[in-house]
Amino acid sequence: MSPEPLYPQERYTFEEIQNSCQGDLHPQARIGIQLFNQGDYFEAHEALELAWREEPGPVREVYRGILQIGVAYYHILNGNYRGAVKMFARAKKWLAAYPAICRMVNLDQLRRDALLAEKRLLELGSENLNQFERELLKPIFFKGDIE
């Protein structure tokens, strides 16, 4: 079995994490978020993974966390209960160390929305996953979209 990955709070200082949230999104991350917001979670994952691979700094883990929420949503829509539960758990760990706004992405809102979707997923269980309300799969907002 492979060792547990080092999450951002274990690899970077508070200052490194905060500083990495300044500046612009990686171009592939912007594309990935657009695809996510269109409900194309598979293609969003592909674009966000490219951003994650190309980004050298701590902000790369934000891209990983966002893509894992998208994969969780994809699993919900495709009836994969266990996959969705696993992706929500991982995404929380990747995004926990980052501030409310990172590269203008409203991570606070994304975390709240994902938590509500995860809560509903767990309430329904695998046997009732087909009853999951698609409107709980919220888009990603940017600073100023929701105040």
PDB file of C-alpha atoms in Angstrom:
ATOM      1  CA  MET A   1       0.000   0.000   0.000  1.00  0.00           C
ATOM      2  CA  SER A   2       1.305   3.463  -0.870  1.00  0.00           C
ATOM      3  CA  PRO A   3       1.909   5.954   1.944  1.00  0.00           C
ATOM      4  CA  GLU A   4      -0.668   8.613   2.785  1.00  0.00           C
ATOM      5  CA  PRO A   5       0.002  11.763   0.726  1.00  0.00           C
ATOM      6  CA  LEU A   6       1.260  14.907   2.392  1.00  0.00           C
ATOM      7  CA  TYR A   7      -1.533  17.452   2.399  1.00  0.00           C
ATOM      8  CA  PRO A   8      -0.776  21.167   1.904  1.00  0.00           C
ATOM      9  CA  GLN A   9      -0.734  22.029   5.609  1.00  0.00           C
ATOM     10  CA  GLU A  10       1.911  19.324   6.067  1.00  0.00           C
ATOM     11  CA  ARG A  11       4.096  20.448   3.139  1.00  0.00           C
ATOM     12  CA  TYR A  12       3.893  24.229   3.087  1.00  0.00           C
ATOM     13  CA  THR A  13       3.949  27.073   5.576  1.00  0.00           C
ATOM     14  CA  PHE A  14       0.896  29.229   6.194  1.00  0.00           C
ATOM     15  CA  GLU A  15       2.632  32.074   4.359  1.00  0.00           C
ATOM     16  CA  GLU A  16       3.465  29.912   1.334  1.00  0.00           C
ATOM     17  CA  ILE A  17      -0.169  28.835   1.076  1.00  0.00           C
ATOM     18  CA  GLN A  18      -1.468  32.396   1.455  1.00  0.00           C
ATOM     19  CA  ASN A  19       1.024  33.788  -1.070  1.00  0.00           C
ATOM     20  CA  SER A  20       0.205  31.061  -3.606  1.00  0.00           C
ATOM     21  CA  CYS A  21      -3.385  32.303  -3.684  1.00  0.00           C
ATOM     22  CA  GLN A  22      -2.333  35.642  -5.154  1.00  0.00           C
ATOM     23  CA  GLY A  23      -2.261  36.115  -8.904  1.00  0.00           C
ATOM     24  CA  ASP A  24      -4.155  34.595 -11.789  1.00  0.00           C
ATOM     25  CA  LEU A  25      -5.553  31.140 -12.341  1.00  0.00           C
ATOM     26  CA  HIS A  26      -3.583  28.810 -14.549  1.00  0.00           C
ATOM     27  CA  PRO A  27      -5.207  28.972 -18.046  1.00  0.00           C
ATOM     28  CA  GLN A  28      -6.148  25.281 -17.887  1.00  0.00           C
ATOM     29  CA  ALA A  29      -7.704  25.809 -14.444  1.00  0.00           C
ATOM     30  CA  ARG A  30      -9.885  28.572 -15.888  1.00  0.00           C
ATOM     31  CA  ILE A  31     -10.994  26.199 -18.666  1.00  0.00           C
ATOM     32  CA  GLY A  32     -11.571  23.442 -16.127  1.00  0.00           C
ATOM     33  CA  ILE A  33     -13.769  25.687 -13.982  1.00  0.00           C
ATOM     34  CA  GLN A  34     -15.797  26.720 -17.042  1.00  0.00           C
ATOM     35  CA  LEU A  35     -16.360  23.041 -17.887  1.00  0.00           C
ATOM     36  CA  PHE A  36     -17.202  22.279 -14.238  1.00  0.00           C
ATOM     37  CA  ASN A  37     -19.783  25.070 -14.271  1.00  0.00           C
ATOM     38  CA  GLN A  38     -21.311  23.610 -17.447  1.00  0.00           C
ATOM     39  CA  GLY A  39     -21.677  20.253 -15.688  1.00  0.00           C
ATOM     40  CA  ASP A  40     -19.018  18.602 -17.856  1.00  0.00           C
ATOM     41  CA  TYR A  41     -17.174  17.129 -14.888  1.00  0.00           C
ATOM     42  CA  PHE A  42     -15.123  14.602 -16.856  1.00  0.00           C
ATOM     43  CA  GLU A  43     -13.609  17.225 -19.156  1.00  0.00           C
ATOM     44  CA  ALA A  44     -13.229  19.624 -16.207  1.00  0.00           C
ATOM     45  CA  HIS A  45     -11.115  16.960 -14.521  1.00  0.00           C
ATOM     46  CA  GLU A  46      -8.890  16.685 -17.583  1.00  0.00           C
ATOM     47  CA  ALA A  47      -8.230  20.446 -17.769  1.00  0.00           C
ATOM     48  CA  LEU A  48      -7.735  20.825 -14.018  1.00  0.00           C
ATOM     49  CA  GLU A  49      -5.324  17.899 -13.998  1.00  0.00           C
ATOM     50  CA  LEU A  50      -3.236  19.658 -16.651  1.00  0.00           C
ATOM     51  CA  ALA A  51      -3.174  22.795 -14.481  1.00  0.00           C
ATOM     52  CA  TRP A  52      -2.223  20.683 -11.451  1.00  0.00           C
ATOM     53  CA  ARG A  53       0.629  18.993 -13.331  1.00  0.00           C
ATOM     54  CA  GLU A  54       1.988  22.280 -14.709  1.00  0.00           C
ATOM     55  CA  GLU A  55       1.674  24.375 -11.531  1.00  0.00           C
ATOM     56  CA  PRO A  56       4.826  24.176  -9.391  1.00  0.00           C
ATOM     57  CA  GLY A  57       3.588  25.916  -6.233  1.00  0.00           C
ATOM     58  CA  PRO A  58       1.182  25.193  -3.379  1.00  0.00           C
ATOM     59  CA  VAL A  59      -1.826  26.443  -5.369  1.00  0.00           C
ATOM     60  CA  ARG A  60      -1.613  23.269  -7.444  1.00  0.00           C
ATOM     61  CA  GLU A  61      -3.403  21.475  -4.614  1.00  0.00           C
ATOM     62  CA  VAL A  62      -6.366  23.842  -5.003  1.00  0.00           C
ATOM     63  CA  TYR A  63      -6.683  22.578  -8.557  1.00  0.00           C
ATOM     64  CA  ARG A  64      -6.501  19.004  -7.260  1.00  0.00           C
ATOM     65  CA  GLY A  65      -9.223  19.684  -4.682  1.00  0.00           C
ATOM     66  CA  ILE A  66     -11.517  21.300  -7.229  1.00  0.00           C
ATOM     67  CA  LEU A  67     -11.054  18.463  -9.698  1.00  0.00           C
ATOM     68  CA  GLN A  68     -11.837  15.926  -6.983  1.00  0.00           C
ATOM     69  CA  ILE A  69     -15.126  17.675  -6.193  1.00  0.00           C
ATOM     70  CA  GLY A  70     -15.889  17.507  -9.917  1.00  0.00           C
ATOM     71  CA  VAL A  71     -15.064  13.799  -9.925  1.00  0.00           C
ATOM     72  CA  ALA A  72     -17.360  13.314  -6.913  1.00  0.00           C
ATOM     73  CA  TYR A  73     -20.164  15.032  -8.841  1.00  0.00           C
ATOM     74  CA  TYR A  74     -19.397  12.877 -11.882  1.00  0.00           C
ATOM     75  CA  HIS A  75     -19.604   9.742  -9.717  1.00  0.00           C
ATOM     76  CA  ILE A  76     -22.951  10.857  -8.276  1.00  0.00           C
ATOM     77  CA  LEU A  77     -24.387  11.348 -11.748  1.00  0.00           C
ATOM     78  CA  ASN A  78     -23.086   7.934 -12.819  1.00  0.00           C
ATOM     79  CA  GLY A  79     -24.303   6.014  -9.770  1.00  0.00           C
ATOM     80  CA  ASN A  80     -20.913   5.409  -8.176  1.00  0.00           C
ATOM     81  CA  TYR A  81     -21.674   5.997  -4.495  1.00  0.00           C
ATOM     82  CA  ARG A  82     -18.344   4.757  -3.099  1.00  0.00           C
ATOM     83  CA  GLY A  83     -16.340   6.764  -5.623  1.00  0.00           C
ATOM     84  CA  ALA A  84     -18.226   9.955  -4.729  1.00  0.00           C
ATOM     85  CA  VAL A  85     -17.764   9.419  -0.977  1.00  0.00           C
ATOM     86  CA  LYS A  86     -14.040   8.837  -1.484  1.00  0.00           C
ATOM     87  CA  MET A  87     -13.577  11.932  -3.679  1.00  0.00           C
ATOM     88  CA  PHE A  88     -15.412  14.240  -1.252  1.00  0.00           C
ATOM     89  CA  ALA A  89     -13.197  13.013   1.600  1.00  0.00           C
ATOM     90  CA  ARG A  90     -10.028  13.613  -0.405  1.00  0.00           C
ATOM     91  CA  ALA A  91     -11.107  17.032  -1.695  1.00  0.00           C
ATOM     92  CA  LYS A  92     -11.741  18.289   1.838  1.00  0.00           C
ATOM     93  CA  LYS A  93      -8.178  17.416   2.831  1.00  0.00           C
ATOM     94  CA  TRP A  94      -6.663  19.138  -0.206  1.00  0.00           C
ATOM     95  CA  LEU A  95      -8.685  22.341   0.207  1.00  0.00           C
ATOM     96  CA  ALA A  96      -8.715  22.694   4.015  1.00  0.00           C
ATOM     97  CA  ALA A  97      -5.556  24.806   4.325  1.00  0.00           C
ATOM     98  CA  TYR A  98      -6.513  27.447   1.775  1.00  0.00           C
ATOM     99  CA  PRO A  99      -8.191  30.798   2.487  1.00  0.00           C
ATOM    100  CA  ALA A 100     -11.781  31.662   1.596  1.00  0.00           C
ATOM    101  CA  ILE A 101     -10.668  33.234  -1.694  1.00  0.00           C
ATOM    102  CA  CYS A 102      -7.772  31.804  -3.695  1.00  0.00           C
ATOM    103  CA  ARG A 103      -6.857  33.105  -7.157  1.00  0.00           C
ATOM    104  CA  MET A 104     -10.269  34.828  -7.072  1.00  0.00           C
ATOM    105  CA  VAL A 105     -12.057  31.462  -6.668  1.00  0.00           C
ATOM    106  CA  ASN A 106     -14.575  31.483  -3.814  1.00  0.00           C
ATOM    107  CA  LEU A 107     -13.271  28.357  -2.077  1.00  0.00           C
ATOM    108  CA  ASP A 108     -15.405  29.035   0.976  1.00  0.00           C
ATOM    109  CA  GLN A 109     -18.579  28.762  -1.106  1.00  0.00           C
ATOM    110  CA  LEU A 110     -17.249  25.724  -2.981  1.00  0.00           C
ATOM    111  CA  ARG A 111     -16.461  23.934   0.293  1.00  0.00           C
ATOM    112  CA  ARG A 112     -19.938  24.723   1.678  1.00  0.00           C
ATOM    113  CA  ASP A 113     -21.658  23.577  -1.522  1.00  0.00           C
ATOM    114  CA  ALA A 114     -19.633  20.355  -1.666  1.00  0.00           C
ATOM    115  CA  LEU A 115     -20.383  19.662   1.989  1.00  0.00           C
ATOM    116  CA  LEU A 116     -24.139  19.979   1.347  1.00  0.00           C
ATOM    117  CA  ALA A 117     -23.885  17.645  -1.652  1.00  0.00           C
ATOM    118  CA  GLU A 118     -21.851  15.166   0.394  1.00  0.00           C
ATOM    119  CA  LYS A 119     -24.362  15.330   3.257  1.00  0.00           C
ATOM    120  CA  ARG A 120     -27.222  14.535   0.882  1.00  0.00           C
ATOM    121  CA  LEU A 121     -25.222  11.728  -0.698  1.00  0.00           C
ATOM    122  CA  LEU A 122     -24.666  10.139   2.704  1.00  0.00           C
ATOM    123  CA  GLU A 123     -28.333  10.592   3.674  1.00  0.00           C
ATOM    124  CA  LEU A 124     -29.472   8.806   0.521  1.00  0.00           C
ATOM    125  CA  GLY A 125     -26.928   6.010   0.663  1.00  0.00           C
ATOM    126  CA  SER A 126     -25.961   3.885  -2.307  1.00  0.00           C
ATOM    127  CA  GLU A 127     -29.397   2.295  -2.653  1.00  0.00           C
ATOM    128  CA  ASN A 128     -31.133   5.676  -3.194  1.00  0.00           C
ATOM    129  CA  LEU A 129     -28.430   7.519  -5.108  1.00  0.00           C
ATOM    130  CA  ASN A 130     -30.743   7.826  -8.119  1.00  0.00           C
ATOM    131  CA  GLN A 131     -32.841  10.256  -6.009  1.00  0.00           C
ATOM    132  CA  PHE A 132     -29.966  12.727  -5.626  1.00  0.00           C
ATOM    133  CA  GLU A 133     -31.141  16.212  -6.587  1.00  0.00           C
ATOM    134  CA  ARG A 134     -28.931  17.483  -9.404  1.00  0.00           C
ATOM    135  CA  GLU A 135     -29.511  21.097  -8.318  1.00  0.00           C
ATOM    136  CA  LEU A 136     -27.257  20.367  -5.328  1.00  0.00           C
ATOM    137  CA  LEU A 137     -24.310  20.223  -7.753  1.00  0.00           C
ATOM    138  CA  LYS A 138     -23.473  23.916  -7.615  1.00  0.00           C
ATOM    139  CA  PRO A 139     -21.112  25.845  -9.892  1.00  0.00           C
ATOM    140  CA  ILE A 140     -17.846  27.383  -8.759  1.00  0.00           C
ATOM    141  CA  PHE A 141     -18.125  31.052  -7.947  1.00  0.00           C
ATOM    142  CA  PHE A 142     -15.521  33.787  -8.048  1.00  0.00           C
ATOM    143  CA  LYS A 143     -14.957  36.591  -5.574  1.00  0.00           C
ATOM    144  CA  GLY A 144     -17.839  39.018  -5.850  1.00  0.00           C
ATOM    145  CA  ASP A 145     -20.281  36.534  -7.404  1.00  0.00           C
ATOM    146  CA  ILE A 146     -21.859  35.875  -3.990  1.00  0.00           C
ATOM    147  CA  GLU A 147     -21.556  38.345  -1.153  1.00  0.00           C
TER     148      GLU A 147
END
